[in-house]
Structure formats: structure tokens, C-alpha cells
Tab-separated table of C-alpha atoms in Angstrom:
chain	number	residue	atom	x	y	z
I	29	MET	CA	180.934	-122.867	179.433
I	30	ALA	CA	178.307	-119.853	178.691
I	31	ALA	CA	177.029	-120.409	175.456
I	32	ALA	CA	178.225	-118.092	172.474
I	33	VAL	CA	175.997	-116.088	170.600
I	34	THR	CA	176.415	-115.698	166.881
I	35	LEU	CA	175.490	-111.973	165.943
I	36	MET	CA	175.796	-112.764	162.485
I	37	ASP	CA	172.196	-112.533	161.281
I	38	MET	CA	171.309	-109.404	162.638
I	39	ALA	CA	171.568	-106.809	159.390
I	40	ILE	CA	172.205	-103.124	159.791
I	41	VAL	CA	169.163	-101.261	157.898
I	42	SER	CA	170.030	-97.877	156.044
I	43	SER	CA	167.554	-95.025	157.942
I	44	GLY	CA	168.514	-92.962	154.694
I	45	PRO	CA	165.642	-91.757	152.106
I	46	SER	CA	166.011	-94.447	148.870
I	47	PRO	CA	167.427	-92.922	145.742
I	48	LEU	CA	164.849	-92.617	143.000
I	49	PRO	CA	165.946	-93.360	139.351
I	50	GLY	CA	168.172	-90.717	137.652
I	51	GLY	CA	169.728	-90.037	140.854
I	52	ASP	CA	167.161	-88.109	142.385
I	53	ARG	CA	166.554	-88.539	146.116
I	54	ALA	CA	163.063	-89.324	147.601
I	55	LYS	CA	161.718	-85.962	149.396
I	56	PRO	CA	161.452	-86.977	153.422
I	57	ALA	CA	157.866	-87.514	154.714
I	58	ALA	CA	156.328	-84.669	156.516
I	59	PRO	CA	156.960	-85.243	160.626
I	60	PRO	CA	153.343	-85.867	162.316
I	61	ARG	CA	151.920	-83.042	163.892
I	62	PRO	CA	151.677	-83.288	167.340
I	63	GLN	CA	148.474	-83.600	168.630
I	64	LEU	CA	147.299	-82.017	171.888
I	65	LEU	CA	146.163	-84.289	174.610
I	66	ASP	CA	143.532	-83.002	177.452
I	67	PRO	CA	145.208	-83.722	180.634
I	68	ALA	CA	141.788	-84.068	182.274
I	69	ALA	CA	141.375	-87.429	180.022
I	70	GLY	CA	144.272	-88.931	181.053
I	71	GLU	CA	143.001	-88.454	184.842
I	72	ALA	CA	139.644	-89.969	183.706
I	73	GLU	CA	141.340	-92.832	181.558
I	74	ARG	CA	143.437	-93.809	184.772
I	75	SER	CA	140.835	-93.464	187.352
I	76	GLY	CA	138.698	-95.921	185.062
I	77	ARG	CA	141.579	-98.750	185.026
I	78	GLU	CA	139.602	-100.777	187.604
I	79	ASP	CA	142.096	-103.813	187.352
I	80	SER	CA	144.941	-102.096	188.715
I	81	LEU	CA	144.835	-104.073	192.339
I	82	ARG	CA	148.207	-104.683	192.815
I	83	PRO	CA	150.499	-103.042	195.498
I	84	ARG	CA	152.401	-101.008	194.926
I	85	ARG	CA	155.032	-101.144	198.056
I	86	LEU	CA	155.973	-103.582	201.068
I	87	ALA	CA	153.439	-102.172	203.476
I	88	ASP	CA	150.890	-102.398	201.411
I	89	TYR	CA	151.569	-106.146	200.188
I	90	ILE	CA	148.806	-108.089	202.489
I	91	GLY	CA	149.948	-111.661	203.482
I	92	GLN	CA	153.728	-113.631	202.609
I	93	SER	CA	154.771	-111.793	206.345
I	94	GLU	CA	158.133	-114.139	206.341
I	95	LEU	CA	158.639	-113.503	202.767
I	96	LYS	CA	158.179	-109.961	203.670
I	97	GLN	CA	160.840	-109.412	206.375
I	98	VAL	CA	163.159	-111.315	204.748
I	99	LEU	CA	163.218	-109.046	201.107
I	100	GLY	CA	162.569	-106.282	203.148
I	101	ILE	CA	166.043	-106.164	204.727
I	102	ALA	CA	167.536	-107.439	201.561
I	103	VAL	CA	166.107	-104.689	199.590
I	104	ALA	CA	167.534	-102.090	202.814
I	105	ALA	CA	170.660	-103.659	202.667
I	106	ALA	CA	171.107	-103.205	198.951
I	107	ARG	CA	169.897	-99.866	198.819
I	108	GLY	CA	172.508	-98.677	201.715
I	109	ARG	CA	175.828	-100.356	199.872
I	110	GLY	CA	174.133	-98.552	196.307
I	111	GLU	CA	174.207	-102.281	195.342
I	112	ALA	CA	171.708	-104.031	192.859
I	113	LEU	CA	169.772	-106.395	194.870
I	114	ASP	CA	170.674	-110.057	194.512
I	115	HIS	CA	168.861	-112.414	191.874
I	116	VAL	CA	165.188	-113.681	193.555
I	117	LEU	CA	163.478	-116.721	192.717
I	118	LEU	CA	159.655	-116.922	193.780
I	119	TYR	CA	158.378	-120.344	193.301
I	120	GLY	CA	154.490	-121.579	194.385
I	121	PRO	CA	151.455	-122.419	193.247
I	122	PRO	CA	149.827	-119.884	190.285
I	123	GLY	CA	148.128	-116.435	191.507
I	124	LEU	CA	149.748	-115.971	195.041
I	125	GLY	CA	151.605	-112.978	194.018
I	126	LYS	CA	154.737	-113.448	192.102
I	127	THR	CA	154.362	-111.044	189.415
I	128	THR	CA	153.075	-108.868	191.920
I	129	MET	CA	156.312	-108.597	194.175
I	130	ALA	CA	158.828	-108.629	191.629
I	131	LEU	CA	156.762	-104.884	190.687
I	132	VAL	CA	157.092	-103.973	194.531
I	133	LEU	CA	160.519	-104.698	194.939
I	134	ALA	CA	161.386	-102.650	191.471
I	135	GLU	CA	159.240	-99.902	193.018
I	136	GLU	CA	161.118	-100.415	196.790
I	137	LEU	CA	164.309	-100.315	194.562
I	138	GLY	CA	163.215	-97.013	192.645
I	139	VAL	CA	164.189	-98.465	189.040
I	140	ARG	CA	162.714	-99.683	186.500
I	141	CYS	CA	161.018	-103.534	185.815
I	142	ARG	CA	161.133	-104.994	182.889
I	143	ILE	CA	158.719	-107.860	182.411
I	144	THR	CA	158.606	-111.088	180.001
I	145	SER	CA	158.326	-114.751	180.381
I	146	ALA	CA	160.418	-117.571	179.227
I	147	PRO	CA	158.442	-119.311	176.005
I	148	ALA	CA	158.901	-115.627	174.347
I	149	LEU	CA	163.110	-115.885	174.904
I	150	GLU	CA	162.783	-118.518	172.296
I	151	ARG	CA	165.884	-117.056	170.278
I	152	PRO	CA	169.035	-116.030	171.928
I	153	ARG	CA	168.813	-112.892	170.366
I	154	ASP	CA	165.439	-112.395	172.367
I	155	ILE	CA	167.922	-112.613	175.645
I	156	VAL	CA	170.588	-110.568	174.785
I	157	GLY	CA	168.063	-107.867	173.239
I	158	LEU	CA	167.116	-108.047	177.389
I	159	LEU	CA	170.649	-107.574	178.460
I	160	VAL	CA	171.892	-105.016	176.665
I	161	ASN	CA	169.296	-103.002	177.336
I	162	LEU	CA	168.948	-103.045	180.799
I	163	GLN	CA	169.995	-99.637	183.385
I	164	ALA	CA	171.948	-100.076	186.276
I	165	HIS	CA	170.432	-101.738	189.483
I	166	GLU	CA	167.544	-102.483	187.193
I	167	VAL	CA	164.641	-105.383	187.787
I	168	LEU	CA	164.095	-108.254	184.635
I	169	PHE	CA	161.381	-110.297	185.959
I	170	ILE	CA	161.140	-113.513	183.819
I	171	ASP	CA	157.806	-115.605	184.143
I	172	GLU	CA	157.506	-119.445	183.765
I	173	ILE	CA	161.816	-119.463	183.774
I	174	HIS	CA	161.776	-123.241	184.409
I	175	ARG	CA	160.453	-123.177	180.392
I	176	LEU	CA	163.630	-121.637	179.457
I	177	ASN	CA	165.862	-123.484	176.905
I	178	ARG	CA	169.242	-124.499	177.176
I	179	VAL	CA	170.836	-121.851	175.420
I	180	ALA	CA	168.914	-118.723	177.094
I	181	GLU	CA	169.890	-120.656	180.546
I	182	GLU	CA	173.628	-120.488	179.142
I	183	ILE	CA	173.330	-117.004	177.979
I	184	LEU	CA	172.332	-115.773	181.317
I	185	TYR	CA	175.141	-117.937	183.693
I	186	PRO	CA	177.972	-115.223	183.329
I	187	ALA	CA	175.398	-112.136	183.559
I	188	MET	CA	173.809	-113.374	186.296
I	189	GLU	CA	177.513	-114.341	188.234
I	190	ASP	CA	179.767	-111.832	186.312
I	191	CYS	CA	177.685	-108.950	184.578
I	192	ARG	CA	179.390	-110.049	181.446
I	193	LEU	CA	178.004	-110.952	177.961
I	194	ASP	CA	179.688	-113.376	175.968
I	195	LEU	CA	179.364	-113.343	172.072
I	196	THR	CA	181.058	-115.018	169.015
I	197	VAL	CA	181.556	-112.642	165.851
I	198	GLY	CA	181.625	-114.354	162.811
I	199	LYS	CA	181.634	-118.012	161.601
I	200	GLY	CA	184.017	-120.843	161.067
I	201	THR	CA	188.044	-120.121	161.439
I	202	THR	CA	187.492	-116.291	161.467
I	203	ALA	CA	185.032	-116.597	164.378
I	204	ARG	CA	186.074	-114.184	167.312
I	205	THR	CA	184.675	-114.372	171.005
I	206	ARG	CA	183.570	-111.083	172.531
I	207	SER	CA	182.740	-109.969	176.019
I	208	LEU	CA	180.139	-107.247	176.684
I	209	GLU	CA	180.117	-106.036	180.046
I	210	LEU	CA	176.860	-105.436	181.489
I	211	PRO	CA	175.364	-103.077	184.191
I	212	PRO	CA	174.346	-104.806	187.327
I	213	PHE	CA	171.038	-105.901	187.561
I	214	THR	CA	168.618	-108.305	189.014
I	215	LEU	CA	167.019	-111.254	187.961
I	216	VAL	CA	163.579	-111.980	189.757
I	217	GLY	CA	162.510	-115.632	188.416
I	218	ALA	CA	159.030	-116.872	188.931
I	219	THR	CA	157.707	-120.742	188.452
I	220	THR	CA	155.146	-122.938	189.589
I	221	ARG	CA	157.841	-126.082	189.022
I	222	ALA	CA	160.823	-125.024	190.791
I	223	GLY	CA	161.573	-128.694	190.583
I	224	SER	CA	161.831	-128.507	186.970
I	225	LEU	CA	164.771	-125.750	187.266
I	226	SER	CA	168.389	-126.933	186.446
I	227	SER	CA	171.417	-126.946	189.200
I	228	PRO	CA	173.573	-124.220	188.078
I	229	LEU	CA	170.222	-121.711	187.409
I	230	ARG	CA	168.467	-122.534	190.853
I	231	ASP	CA	172.057	-122.226	192.322
I	232	ARG	CA	172.570	-118.723	191.002
I	233	PHE	CA	170.002	-117.252	192.589
I	234	GLY	CA	170.951	-115.480	196.386
I	235	LEU	CA	167.552	-115.473	197.385
I	236	LEU	CA	164.991	-118.575	197.333
I	237	HIS	CA	161.090	-118.453	198.389
I	238	ARG	CA	157.888	-120.061	198.178
I	239	LEU	CA	154.743	-118.312	198.285
I	240	GLU	CA	152.054	-120.090	200.555
I	241	PHE	CA	148.369	-120.257	200.358
I	242	TYR	CA	146.972	-117.227	202.236
I	243	GLY	CA	145.165	-117.745	205.105
I	244	LEU	CA	141.400	-116.651	205.856
I	245	ASP	CA	142.373	-113.390	207.692
I	246	ASP	CA	145.059	-112.444	204.958
I	247	LEU	CA	141.967	-112.921	202.225
I	248	ARG	CA	139.999	-110.668	204.235
I	249	ALA	CA	141.930	-108.184	203.831
I	250	ILE	CA	142.770	-108.447	200.387
I	251	VAL	CA	139.048	-108.369	199.001
I	252	GLU	CA	138.362	-105.307	201.605
I	253	ARG	CA	141.316	-103.762	200.217
I	254	ALA	CA	140.072	-104.715	196.423
I	255	ALA	CA	136.585	-103.105	196.993
I	256	ARG	CA	137.525	-99.800	198.474
I	257	LEU	CA	139.719	-99.346	194.920
I	258	LEU	CA	136.992	-100.676	193.308
I	259	LEU	CA	134.240	-98.258	194.988
I	260	MET	CA	132.063	-100.915	196.378
I	261	ASP	CA	130.079	-100.912	199.460
I	262	LEU	CA	131.342	-104.455	200.859
I	263	ALA	CA	129.622	-105.586	204.073
I	264	PRO	CA	132.566	-107.134	206.244
I	265	ASP	CA	130.710	-110.866	206.566
I	266	ALA	CA	130.219	-110.191	202.622
I	267	ALA	CA	134.051	-109.719	202.600
I	268	GLN	CA	134.137	-113.194	204.287
I	269	GLU	CA	132.473	-114.877	202.282
I	270	VAL	CA	134.561	-114.111	199.183
I	271	ALA	CA	137.448	-115.146	200.785
I	272	ARG	CA	136.254	-118.198	201.777
I	273	ARG	CA	135.591	-119.129	198.456
I	274	CYS	CA	138.492	-118.286	196.750
I	275	ARG	CA	140.448	-121.265	197.340
I	276	GLY	CA	143.353	-119.438	199.391
I	277	THR	CA	144.205	-117.389	196.151
I	278	PRO	CA	144.566	-113.464	195.556
I	279	ARG	CA	144.006	-114.175	192.461
I	280	ILE	CA	140.621	-115.874	192.463
I	281	ALA	CA	139.355	-113.710	195.029
I	282	ASN	CA	139.913	-110.748	192.689
I	283	ARG	CA	137.935	-112.462	189.718
I	284	LEU	CA	135.075	-113.483	192.387
I	285	LEU	CA	134.730	-109.920	193.858
I	286	ARG	CA	134.431	-108.271	190.130
I	287	ARG	CA	131.541	-111.097	189.456
I	288	VAL	CA	129.897	-109.977	192.955
I	289	ARG	CA	130.241	-106.400	191.576
I	290	ASP	CA	128.385	-107.291	188.133
I	291	VAL	CA	125.742	-108.767	189.290
I	292	ALA	CA	125.186	-105.921	192.201
I	293	ALA	CA	125.372	-103.571	189.512
I	294	VAL	CA	122.740	-104.895	187.274
I	295	ARG	CA	120.035	-105.730	189.997
I	296	GLY	CA	120.449	-101.743	191.683
I	297	HIS	CA	122.368	-102.897	194.561
I	298	ASP	CA	124.250	-100.023	195.975
I	299	PHE	CA	125.580	-102.109	199.301
I	300	ILE	CA	126.828	-105.411	198.815
I	301	ASP	CA	125.896	-107.959	201.521
I	302	ARG	CA	126.332	-111.844	202.562
I	303	GLN	CA	123.411	-113.164	200.760
I	304	LEU	CA	124.150	-110.997	197.519
I	305	VAL	CA	127.789	-112.710	197.353
I	306	ALA	CA	126.231	-115.739	197.780
I	307	GLU	CA	123.160	-115.604	195.345
I	308	ALA	CA	126.153	-113.813	192.543
I	309	LEU	CA	128.466	-116.650	193.546
I	310	ARG	CA	125.974	-119.395	193.185
I	311	LEU	CA	125.516	-118.288	189.474
I	312	HIS	CA	128.802	-118.965	188.402
I	313	ARG	CA	128.890	-122.369	190.621
I	314	VAL	CA	131.101	-121.547	193.193
I	315	ASP	CA	129.783	-123.347	196.184
I	316	SER	CA	130.941	-122.898	199.833
I	317	MET	CA	134.235	-124.330	200.106
I	318	GLY	CA	135.216	-122.534	196.585
I	319	LEU	CA	134.480	-125.761	194.665
I	320	ASP	CA	133.692	-124.951	190.907
I	321	ALA	CA	131.687	-127.032	188.525
I	322	SER	CA	134.887	-129.319	187.431
I	323	ASP	CA	135.528	-130.092	190.608
I	324	HIS	CA	131.771	-131.060	190.815
I	325	ARG	CA	131.907	-132.760	187.661
I	326	LEU	CA	135.356	-134.781	189.072
I	327	LEU	CA	133.513	-135.695	192.330
I	328	ARG	CA	129.782	-136.687	191.152
I	329	LEU	CA	131.571	-138.933	188.247
I	330	LEU	CA	133.984	-141.317	191.048
I	331	LEU	CA	130.668	-141.124	193.356
I	332	ASP	CA	127.805	-141.607	191.277
I	333	GLY	CA	129.561	-143.803	188.242
I	334	HIS	CA	132.197	-145.296	190.283
I	335	GLY	CA	131.210	-146.015	194.315
I	336	GLY	CA	133.511	-143.413	195.194
I	337	GLY	CA	136.617	-145.005	193.654
I	338	PRO	CA	139.306	-146.330	193.607
I	339	VAL	CA	139.549	-145.289	189.663
I	340	GLY	CA	142.287	-144.328	187.296
I	341	LEU	CA	143.213	-140.988	185.977
I	342	GLU	CA	142.840	-142.335	182.288
I	343	THR	CA	139.164	-143.538	183.143
I	344	LEU	CA	138.425	-140.424	184.807
I	345	ALA	CA	139.613	-138.270	181.771
I	346	ALA	CA	137.566	-140.381	179.274
I	347	GLY	CA	134.034	-139.779	181.176
I	348	LEU	CA	135.187	-136.416	181.611
I	349	GLY	CA	136.040	-135.532	178.658
I	350	GLU	CA	139.101	-133.707	179.399
I	351	ASP	CA	142.694	-133.997	178.963
I	352	PRO	CA	144.407	-136.199	182.048
I	353	ALA	CA	147.027	-133.551	182.457
I	354	THR	CA	144.281	-131.012	182.704
I	355	LEU	CA	142.934	-133.328	185.643
I	356	GLU	CA	146.164	-133.835	187.364
I	357	THR	CA	147.522	-130.293	187.352
I	358	VAL	CA	144.035	-127.875	187.285
I	359	VAL	CA	141.379	-129.792	188.975
I	360	GLU	CA	142.880	-132.246	191.469
I	361	PRO	CA	145.459	-130.449	193.238
I	362	PHE	CA	142.930	-128.168	195.405
I	363	LEU	CA	140.208	-131.689	195.587
I	364	LEU	CA	143.586	-132.717	197.197
I	365	GLN	CA	144.291	-129.716	199.475
I	366	VAL	CA	140.937	-129.715	201.033
I	367	GLY	CA	140.671	-133.349	201.497
I	368	PHE	CA	138.022	-134.035	199.475
I	369	LEU	CA	140.281	-136.370	197.244
I	370	GLN	CA	142.965	-139.020	197.774
I	371	ARG	CA	145.666	-140.410	195.166
I	372	THR	CA	146.105	-144.410	196.117
I	373	PRO	CA	148.223	-146.559	193.982
I	374	ARG	CA	144.726	-148.104	192.571
I	375	GLY	CA	143.465	-144.940	191.244
I	376	ARG	CA	141.323	-141.663	192.632
I	377	LEU	CA	139.474	-142.142	195.818
I	378	VAL	CA	136.698	-139.698	197.099
I	379	THR	CA	137.293	-139.032	200.874
I	380	PRO	CA	134.639	-139.239	203.799
I	381	ALA	CA	134.888	-135.494	203.827
I	382	GLY	CA	134.372	-135.254	200.253
I	383	ARG	CA	131.405	-137.257	200.111
I	384	ALA	CA	129.919	-135.448	203.070
I	385	HIS	CA	130.247	-132.328	201.685
I	386	LEU	CA	128.402	-133.648	198.392
I	387	GLY	CA	125.784	-134.992	200.632
I	388	ASP	CA	126.210	-138.431	199.912
I	389	PRO	CA	123.401	-140.260	202.187
I	390	LYS	CA	125.525	-143.329	202.741
I	391	GLN	CA	128.378	-140.511	204.704
I	392	VAL	CA	125.432	-139.016	205.877
I	393	ALA	CA	123.792	-141.740	208.044
I	394	ALA	CA	127.153	-142.594	209.055
């Protein structure tokens, strides 16, 4: 059964002027004078926002071809029937474009996208306030949806299935249940841990899709597009170099590109070539495979301090001064993905590929 939301704690505050002692009423404050805005300044402000690198339409969204095809068909069908798009769940590693895809869907549907995150919906009235203010066919995007509490999930069940919100007015024997009709809407949920979602919530999504890591060609196209938006003169091999070092993640690619732009601006380079990219990323301790300082510290501790392993997670965390959960969820996944680290029942182990990348004399001799 859907959870009921109590509205007793919602107070009504009068907006009229407060009476003064003696029966006189306070004079209302004078309304603020309108300010004239220069439209040219607005254009300059918009053009100065160089961090707006997100694509707005499906045609501009690079990569994830299967996902784009499926969602394109769903959007066209919903618009043809004049209905709201079915609820969508997007999951996968961070930085692959889940939030961007939600904004793209809203743009394709021609509606507004309201963005929030699950940790921000602590109290029942938080999620209720969002739902009752939705307009027909609008998109509600909830990031990290696996962190929703149980009460918020129960409120979402009838809202997702029947466009209905169940409310309870009063307490005890005077409590009454009221149902509030909601306009049809689209819930887009994003999560990095699809397995942490409860089955009732996951089953109410009509479209479930995983975002995969990007290939080198797609990443190079993303870097070249971002360079054009940032007004950077970037050589093709320089774009390829940034794409090789971004761990298959567009968010990291855009971040590295901005760091390269900083170095080029300070040193007075109008044209950015591959050598300048390599030099700039070397300053930020990002190597040719995309490994950063944290990755190298872990591999070096395993190789130099423990002969390559196997070593337990707690021992590594103590040696690096890091939290074990941070190592397991932030540092290790990419090293496992590229085959430089191996998890065994006895602990972590540096692979031959990892030894070769670090220049281990034993591996080079072999």
C-alpha cells in the first residue's frame, strides 16, 4: 500500500500587513523599482558561460547509439499519441551522461525538466511538493535514485502507476485519506547502483538502460565538439590524445580539456598540438593510459612494498591513508577495467600488464 503523507505540519501564514498597537495597520512597503537591463549584457553573459557543453538534442548526443535509437522511438511514439513518455531508468558508472540524457529527453518532448537528487528528498513533503507542482507531460529527474528513503518510494508508487497522490489529513480517529490527481508526467531516474533499487520501484520503470563506457572515436568527437564550443584551436592528434587519457568518460574528457586550455592560455599558445596536451596532462599527473596519482600510488605500494601482492584491502588502505571504501569504489574500478589489477580471494594483485606499464624491471626482462 502506498504510504500516506500527513499534512498537519503545514502552516498557513497570512500575507496581510500586521496590525500595530492601537488598531493602526502598518503601511505596506513600497514595491521595488524595476531595473532596466541591457540586452547586450545578457548576450555576453550567455556567451561567457563556457561550461555549458551539454548537447540539447538527440542528434547532438555523441555515442550510446543503441540507447539513442530506443529513446528516439519512444519519444516519437509518445509525441504522436500526445502522451507522456514512459518512466525511464538510466544506470551505469558516473560521468557517462545520465543527467544530460534526461535534459535531452525534455528538450525533445518540448517540456520542462525538473532536477533533484534523492538525498535532497528527506521528508515526505519534499517529494509531495515536487509532484503537485508538475505540469502535464513534464520530466522529473531524480539523481542517485537508489538513495531514496522508504517513505518517498511509497509515495512514488501510485504517482508513477496511476498519477495519483494519497494524502492523510488529521491524526488518530479524525484522520481522513484523500487522493489528489496528478497530471501525467515522466520520471527519469539515474543511479550508479541499479542493484540497490528495490524491486517494486525498479519494475515501475518502462524503459531501463545501462550507459556503457565510450569508445575512442566517440570520445574524440566529444573532445572536438567541446573544443569548438570553448573556441579552442585543437589539432586532431591533440584531440585523440585527450580522448586516450579520459578513462572512457566524457566528464573526465571535458575536465582534461579545460586543464589543457589553461596551460595554453598561460603560455600564450593559440594552437594546441599533441605535445602541448601531453605536457599539460603531465603537470596534472595523468599518464598515457589515463592513470592519475591515486592509481600510481596504489600500484606502487603493491609493487614496491609487497612485491606485487596479493595484499588485503585493509592493509592497502592503511598504507595509503585512505578509506577502504574509497579504494574499492573510486580507485580500483578503472585499474580492474584496464587489466592492471586483479582481485583474488587472498587480496589485490598487480597483473603483468600493470607491471609493464609501471616499467617493472622483472616484467621488462621477461
